[in-house]
Amino acid sequence: NTVRTLNVVDGTLLKTLSGHPGWVGELDLSSDGVTLASASGDRTIKLWQLSNNVSINLQGHVAPVSKVQFSHDGRKVVTSSPDRTVKIWNRQGELLHSLNGHVDRILDAVLSPDGKFIVSIGSDETANLWSQDGKLVSVMAVPKSFRADVEFSPNNQVFATAIDGVVELWNTKGERLHALIGHTSEVTDVAFSP
């Protein structure tokens, strides 16, 4: 329930950020380096101002928050939870959109680098493509799983899903471009080269 920031050169402790009553599972730093977002098992997200350790508390999920990500410009924060929702907040902590479309828990969600799209993968055998204003663009059928990963390409044109032993590439219309088959066990992570 505590976040510690360290000096990357020598490992010395810079800050200790306390305030979550539950575990902290994910962090993301705004592109300007001013704000750190923490997602917690207490169903909240905190936006920490690193200059003074003051935090804004984001509440709205009804289950632990499993994912938090700043938009590239740092103006929005996207969160997801096993409560079947993806939420878009502004940096001041105001809820802008709640994306409801999954009928089972969300396994992963990611915001495109340009901030125009969000992809969420659920254990309900769907991947949902959303616009930045919270509208559902496409629902894609994916294998049932209890673990998944999704990442956007740096050029925002393609995203990859890794579910079980299959990696699939999709465009931003929700059309499958390729299935990369060949893994003999579960794929837990996917990434694009810069």
PDB file of C-alpha atoms in Angstrom:
ATOM      1  CA  ASN A   1       0.000   0.000   0.000  1.00  0.00           C
ATOM      2  CA  THR A   2       3.070   2.234  -0.281  1.00  0.00           C
ATOM      3  CA  VAL A   3       4.816   3.574  -3.377  1.00  0.00           C
ATOM      4  CA  ARG A   4       8.523   4.300  -3.201  1.00  0.00           C
ATOM      5  CA  THR A   5      10.475   6.236  -5.825  1.00  0.00           C
ATOM      6  CA  LEU A   6      14.178   5.508  -6.155  1.00  0.00           C
ATOM      7  CA  ASN A   7      17.160   7.167  -7.783  1.00  0.00           C
ATOM      8  CA  VAL A   8      17.945   5.012 -10.840  1.00  0.00           C
ATOM      9  CA  VAL A   9      21.669   5.663 -10.577  1.00  0.00           C
ATOM     10  CA  ASP A  10      22.385   4.632  -7.000  1.00  0.00           C
ATOM     11  CA  GLY A  11      19.066   3.189  -5.748  1.00  0.00           C
ATOM     12  CA  THR A  12      18.609   5.696  -2.939  1.00  0.00           C
ATOM     13  CA  LEU A  13      15.075   6.375  -1.750  1.00  0.00           C
ATOM     14  CA  LEU A  14      13.666   9.658  -3.101  1.00  0.00           C
ATOM     15  CA  LYS A  15      10.049   9.589  -1.908  1.00  0.00           C
ATOM     16  CA  THR A  16       7.617   7.403  -0.025  1.00  0.00           C
ATOM     17  CA  LEU A  17       3.984   7.861  -1.047  1.00  0.00           C
ATOM     18  CA  SER A  18       1.510   6.411   1.440  1.00  0.00           C
ATOM     19  CA  GLY A  19      -2.261   6.566   1.332  1.00  0.00           C
ATOM     20  CA  HIS A  20      -3.702   3.464  -0.287  1.00  0.00           C
ATOM     21  CA  PRO A  21      -5.291   1.123   2.280  1.00  0.00           C
ATOM     22  CA  GLY A  22      -4.973  -1.727  -0.266  1.00  0.00           C
ATOM     23  CA  TRP A  23      -2.112  -3.128  -2.341  1.00  0.00           C
ATOM     24  CA  VAL A  24      -0.699  -1.117  -5.245  1.00  0.00           C
ATOM     25  CA  GLY A  25      -0.566  -3.189  -8.407  1.00  0.00           C
ATOM     26  CA  GLU A  26       0.319  -0.805 -11.218  1.00  0.00           C
ATOM     27  CA  LEU A  27       1.967   2.587 -11.722  1.00  0.00           C
ATOM     28  CA  ASP A  28       2.305   5.006 -14.611  1.00  0.00           C
ATOM     29  CA  LEU A  29       4.223   8.274 -14.819  1.00  0.00           C
ATOM     30  CA  SER A  30       2.874  11.208 -16.836  1.00  0.00           C
ATOM     31  CA  SER A  31       5.007  12.155 -19.845  1.00  0.00           C
ATOM     32  CA  ASP A  32       5.998  15.445 -18.174  1.00  0.00           C
ATOM     33  CA  GLY A  33       7.258  13.547 -15.106  1.00  0.00           C
ATOM     34  CA  VAL A  34       5.094  15.623 -12.753  1.00  0.00           C
ATOM     35  CA  THR A  35       2.365  13.125 -11.787  1.00  0.00           C
ATOM     36  CA  LEU A  36       2.507   9.448 -10.820  1.00  0.00           C
ATOM     37  CA  ALA A  37      -0.679   7.363 -11.046  1.00  0.00           C
ATOM     38  CA  SER A  38      -1.132   4.341  -8.782  1.00  0.00           C
ATOM     39  CA  ALA A  39      -3.832   1.669  -9.198  1.00  0.00           C
ATOM     40  CA  SER A  40      -4.853  -0.235  -6.106  1.00  0.00           C
ATOM     41  CA  GLY A  41      -6.728  -3.199  -4.730  1.00  0.00           C
ATOM     42  CA  ASP A  42      -8.710  -0.703  -2.649  1.00  0.00           C
ATOM     43  CA  ARG A  43     -10.662   0.121  -5.870  1.00  0.00           C
ATOM     44  CA  THR A  44      -9.094   3.576  -6.226  1.00  0.00           C
ATOM     45  CA  ILE A  45      -6.491   5.361  -8.299  1.00  0.00           C
ATOM     46  CA  LYS A  46      -4.297   8.072  -6.845  1.00  0.00           C
ATOM     47  CA  LEU A  47      -2.675  10.809  -8.922  1.00  0.00           C
ATOM     48  CA  TRP A  48       0.393  11.891  -6.936  1.00  0.00           C
ATOM     49  CA  GLN A  49       1.930  15.317  -7.538  1.00  0.00           C
ATOM     50  CA  LEU A  50       5.600  14.396  -7.109  1.00  0.00           C
ATOM     51  CA  SER A  51       6.652  17.923  -6.181  1.00  0.00           C
ATOM     52  CA  ASN A  52       4.676  17.889  -2.924  1.00  0.00           C
ATOM     53  CA  ASN A  53       3.358  14.294  -2.446  1.00  0.00           C
ATOM     54  CA  VAL A  54      -0.260  15.535  -2.570  1.00  0.00           C
ATOM     55  CA  SER A  55      -2.647  13.122  -4.266  1.00  0.00           C
ATOM     56  CA  ILE A  56      -6.018  13.279  -5.987  1.00  0.00           C
ATOM     57  CA  ASN A  57      -8.175  10.230  -5.280  1.00  0.00           C
ATOM     58  CA  LEU A  58     -10.138   8.743  -8.206  1.00  0.00           C
ATOM     59  CA  GLN A  59     -13.104   6.614  -7.148  1.00  0.00           C
ATOM     60  CA  GLY A  60     -15.600   4.803  -9.338  1.00  0.00           C
ATOM     61  CA  HIS A  61     -14.491   1.205  -9.784  1.00  0.00           C
ATOM     62  CA  VAL A  62     -16.268  -1.422  -7.660  1.00  0.00           C
ATOM     63  CA  ALA A  63     -13.424  -3.971  -7.819  1.00  0.00           C
ATOM     64  CA  PRO A  64      -9.614  -3.685  -7.562  1.00  0.00           C
ATOM     65  CA  VAL A  65      -8.069  -1.484 -10.260  1.00  0.00           C
ATOM     66  CA  SER A  66      -5.732  -3.602 -12.372  1.00  0.00           C
ATOM     67  CA  LYS A  67      -4.517  -1.127 -14.999  1.00  0.00           C
ATOM     68  CA  VAL A  68      -3.686   2.577 -15.124  1.00  0.00           C
ATOM     69  CA  GLN A  69      -2.220   4.513 -18.054  1.00  0.00           C
ATOM     70  CA  PHE A  70      -1.715   8.192 -18.842  1.00  0.00           C
ATOM     71  CA  SER A  71      -2.405   9.455 -22.340  1.00  0.00           C
ATOM     72  CA  HIS A  72       0.764  10.550 -24.145  1.00  0.00           C
ATOM     73  CA  ASP A  73      -0.097  14.224 -23.589  1.00  0.00           C
ATOM     74  CA  GLY A  74      -0.746  13.512 -19.888  1.00  0.00           C
ATOM     75  CA  ARG A  75      -4.217  15.060 -19.938  1.00  0.00           C
ATOM     76  CA  LYS A  76      -6.201  11.833 -19.486  1.00  0.00           C
ATOM     77  CA  VAL A  77      -5.899   8.668 -17.412  1.00  0.00           C
ATOM     78  CA  VAL A  78      -7.371   5.325 -18.479  1.00  0.00           C
ATOM     79  CA  THR A  79      -8.107   2.639 -15.879  1.00  0.00           C
ATOM     80  CA  SER A  80      -9.579  -0.846 -16.000  1.00  0.00           C
ATOM     81  CA  SER A  81     -10.813  -3.338 -13.472  1.00  0.00           C
ATOM     82  CA  PRO A  82     -12.308  -6.805 -13.133  1.00  0.00           C
ATOM     83  CA  ASP A  83     -15.566  -4.884 -12.494  1.00  0.00           C
ATOM     84  CA  ARG A  84     -15.995  -5.064 -16.316  1.00  0.00           C
ATOM     85  CA  THR A  85     -15.373  -1.367 -16.925  1.00  0.00           C
ATOM     86  CA  VAL A  86     -12.749   0.849 -18.462  1.00  0.00           C
ATOM     87  CA  LYS A  87     -12.827   4.419 -17.230  1.00  0.00           C
ATOM     88  CA  ILE A  88     -11.413   7.611 -18.722  1.00  0.00           C
ATOM     89  CA  TRP A  89     -10.562  10.435 -16.302  1.00  0.00           C
ATOM     90  CA  ASN A  90      -9.068  13.857 -16.718  1.00  0.00           C
ATOM     91  CA  ARG A  91      -5.931  14.803 -14.803  1.00  0.00           C
ATOM     92  CA  GLN A  92      -8.008  16.707 -12.258  1.00  0.00           C
ATOM     93  CA  GLY A  93      -9.733  13.438 -11.265  1.00  0.00           C
ATOM     94  CA  GLU A  94     -13.066  13.966 -13.018  1.00  0.00           C
ATOM     95  CA  LEU A  95     -14.629  10.857 -14.592  1.00  0.00           C
ATOM     96  CA  LEU A  96     -15.161  11.590 -18.294  1.00  0.00           C
ATOM     97  CA  HIS A  97     -16.420   8.223 -19.579  1.00  0.00           C
ATOM     98  CA  SER A  98     -17.219   4.782 -18.216  1.00  0.00           C
ATOM     99  CA  LEU A  99     -16.907   2.139 -20.932  1.00  0.00           C
ATOM    100  CA  ASN A 100     -19.323  -0.717 -20.357  1.00  0.00           C
ATOM    101  CA  GLY A 101     -19.367  -3.553 -22.853  1.00  0.00           C
ATOM    102  CA  HIS A 102     -17.813  -6.624 -21.308  1.00  0.00           C
ATOM    103  CA  VAL A 103     -19.931  -9.256 -19.557  1.00  0.00           C
ATOM    104  CA  ASP A 104     -16.997 -10.736 -17.637  1.00  0.00           C
ATOM    105  CA  ARG A 105     -13.857  -9.318 -16.041  1.00  0.00           C
ATOM    106  CA  ILE A 106     -11.401  -7.216 -18.028  1.00  0.00           C
ATOM    107  CA  LEU A 107      -7.969  -8.803 -18.407  1.00  0.00           C
ATOM    108  CA  ASP A 108      -6.086  -5.901 -19.969  1.00  0.00           C
ATOM    109  CA  ALA A 109      -6.664  -2.493 -21.557  1.00  0.00           C
ATOM    110  CA  VAL A 110      -4.414  -0.097 -23.418  1.00  0.00           C
ATOM    111  CA  LEU A 111      -4.617   3.406 -24.832  1.00  0.00           C
ATOM    112  CA  SER A 112      -3.160   4.098 -28.280  1.00  0.00           C
ATOM    113  CA  PRO A 113      -0.117   6.412 -28.326  1.00  0.00           C
ATOM    114  CA  ASP A 114      -2.147   9.170 -30.034  1.00  0.00           C
ATOM    115  CA  GLY A 115      -4.954   8.790 -27.468  1.00  0.00           C
ATOM    116  CA  LYS A 116      -7.640   8.134 -30.088  1.00  0.00           C
ATOM    117  CA  PHE A 117      -8.395   4.489 -29.260  1.00  0.00           C
ATOM    118  CA  ILE A 118      -8.617   2.138 -26.309  1.00  0.00           C
ATOM    119  CA  VAL A 119      -8.629  -1.645 -26.561  1.00  0.00           C
ATOM    120  CA  SER A 120      -9.908  -3.805 -23.719  1.00  0.00           C
ATOM    121  CA  ILE A 121      -9.778  -7.603 -23.542  1.00  0.00           C
ATOM    122  CA  GLY A 122     -12.224  -9.498 -21.378  1.00  0.00           C
ATOM    123  CA  SER A 123     -12.462 -13.063 -20.198  1.00  0.00           C
ATOM    124  CA  ASP A 124     -15.823 -13.008 -22.037  1.00  0.00           C
ATOM    125  CA  GLU A 125     -14.038 -13.918 -25.316  1.00  0.00           C
ATOM    126  CA  THR A 126     -14.133 -10.364 -26.658  1.00  0.00           C
ATOM    127  CA  ALA A 127     -11.715  -7.557 -27.352  1.00  0.00           C
ATOM    128  CA  ASN A 128     -13.456  -4.194 -27.537  1.00  0.00           C
ATOM    129  CA  LEU A 129     -12.132  -1.260 -29.531  1.00  0.00           C
ATOM    130  CA  TRP A 130     -13.303   2.090 -28.166  1.00  0.00           C
ATOM    131  CA  SER A 131     -12.941   5.662 -29.415  1.00  0.00           C
ATOM    132  CA  GLN A 132     -11.422   8.315 -27.158  1.00  0.00           C
ATOM    133  CA  ASP A 133     -14.902   9.670 -26.411  1.00  0.00           C
ATOM    134  CA  GLY A 134     -16.086   6.302 -25.062  1.00  0.00           C
ATOM    135  CA  LYS A 135     -17.963   4.978 -28.078  1.00  0.00           C
ATOM    136  CA  LEU A 136     -17.681   1.293 -28.962  1.00  0.00           C
ATOM    137  CA  VAL A 137     -16.064   1.016 -32.417  1.00  0.00           C
ATOM    138  CA  SER A 138     -15.788  -2.768 -32.776  1.00  0.00           C
ATOM    139  CA  VAL A 139     -16.161  -6.011 -30.844  1.00  0.00           C
ATOM    140  CA  MET A 140     -13.697  -8.727 -31.847  1.00  0.00           C
ATOM    141  CA  ALA A 141     -13.957 -12.411 -30.991  1.00  0.00           C
ATOM    142  CA  VAL A 142     -10.888 -13.713 -29.154  1.00  0.00           C
ATOM    143  CA  PRO A 143     -10.123 -16.997 -27.354  1.00  0.00           C
ATOM    144  CA  LYS A 144     -11.361 -17.460 -23.800  1.00  0.00           C
ATOM    145  CA  SER A 145      -8.546 -16.965 -21.328  1.00  0.00           C
ATOM    146  CA  PHE A 146      -7.733 -15.857 -17.814  1.00  0.00           C
ATOM    147  CA  ARG A 147      -4.705 -13.825 -18.919  1.00  0.00           C
ATOM    148  CA  ALA A 148      -4.132 -11.546 -21.901  1.00  0.00           C
ATOM    149  CA  ASP A 149      -1.998  -8.677 -23.099  1.00  0.00           C
ATOM    150  CA  VAL A 150      -2.685  -5.959 -25.648  1.00  0.00           C
ATOM    151  CA  GLU A 151      -0.336  -3.311 -27.072  1.00  0.00           C
ATOM    152  CA  PHE A 152      -0.553  -0.643 -29.773  1.00  0.00           C
ATOM    153  CA  SER A 153       2.099  -0.089 -32.403  1.00  0.00           C
ATOM    154  CA  PRO A 154       4.004   3.219 -32.124  1.00  0.00           C
ATOM    155  CA  ASN A 155       2.306   4.470 -35.321  1.00  0.00           C
ATOM    156  CA  ASN A 156      -1.213   3.869 -33.867  1.00  0.00           C
ATOM    157  CA  GLN A 157      -2.273   1.825 -36.912  1.00  0.00           C
ATOM    158  CA  VAL A 158      -2.120  -1.711 -35.492  1.00  0.00           C
ATOM    159  CA  PHE A 159      -2.567  -3.362 -32.129  1.00  0.00           C
ATOM    160  CA  ALA A 160      -1.580  -6.841 -31.022  1.00  0.00           C
ATOM    161  CA  THR A 161      -3.410  -9.182 -28.684  1.00  0.00           C
ATOM    162  CA  ALA A 162      -1.661 -12.058 -26.919  1.00  0.00           C
ATOM    163  CA  ILE A 163      -4.082 -14.652 -25.640  1.00  0.00           C
ATOM    164  CA  ASP A 164      -3.043 -18.189 -24.759  1.00  0.00           C
ATOM    165  CA  GLY A 165      -0.560 -19.261 -27.460  1.00  0.00           C
ATOM    166  CA  VAL A 166      -1.762 -16.925 -30.205  1.00  0.00           C
ATOM    167  CA  VAL A 167      -0.724 -13.379 -31.066  1.00  0.00           C
ATOM    168  CA  GLU A 168      -3.089 -11.572 -33.408  1.00  0.00           C
ATOM    169  CA  LEU A 169      -2.624  -8.260 -35.205  1.00  0.00           C
ATOM    170  CA  TRP A 170      -5.630  -5.972 -35.736  1.00  0.00           C
ATOM    171  CA  ASN A 171      -6.245  -2.607 -37.382  1.00  0.00           C
ATOM    172  CA  THR A 172      -8.190   0.264 -35.818  1.00  0.00           C
ATOM    173  CA  LYS A 173     -11.358  -0.802 -37.609  1.00  0.00           C
ATOM    174  CA  GLY A 174     -11.311  -4.026 -35.604  1.00  0.00           C
ATOM    175  CA  GLU A 175     -10.269  -6.174 -38.573  1.00  0.00           C
ATOM    176  CA  ARG A 176      -7.862  -9.042 -37.929  1.00  0.00           C
ATOM    177  CA  LEU A 177      -4.779  -8.690 -40.116  1.00  0.00           C
ATOM    178  CA  HIS A 178      -2.685 -11.715 -39.088  1.00  0.00           C
ATOM    179  CA  ALA A 179      -2.551 -14.507 -36.563  1.00  0.00           C
ATOM    180  CA  LEU A 180       0.987 -15.303 -35.460  1.00  0.00           C
ATOM    181  CA  ILE A 181       0.766 -18.968 -34.570  1.00  0.00           C
ATOM    182  CA  GLY A 182       3.624 -21.157 -33.433  1.00  0.00           C
ATOM    183  CA  HIS A 183       4.015 -20.749 -29.700  1.00  0.00           C
ATOM    184  CA  THR A 184       3.714 -24.027 -27.849  1.00  0.00           C
ATOM    185  CA  SER A 185       2.543 -22.505 -24.567  1.00  0.00           C
ATOM    186  CA  GLU A 186       0.869 -19.390 -23.215  1.00  0.00           C
ATOM    187  CA  VAL A 187       1.981 -15.953 -24.458  1.00  0.00           C
ATOM    188  CA  THR A 188       1.882 -13.504 -21.558  1.00  0.00           C
ATOM    189  CA  ASP A 189       3.309 -10.344 -23.102  1.00  0.00           C
ATOM    190  CA  VAL A 190       3.494  -8.647 -26.478  1.00  0.00           C
ATOM    191  CA  ALA A 191       5.432  -5.571 -27.625  1.00  0.00           C
ATOM    192  CA  PHE A 192       6.278  -3.633 -30.774  1.00  0.00           C
ATOM    193  CA  SER A 193       9.754  -2.426 -31.626  1.00  0.00           C
ATOM    194  CA  PRO A 194      10.025   1.397 -31.731  1.00  0.00           C
TER     195      PRO A 194
END
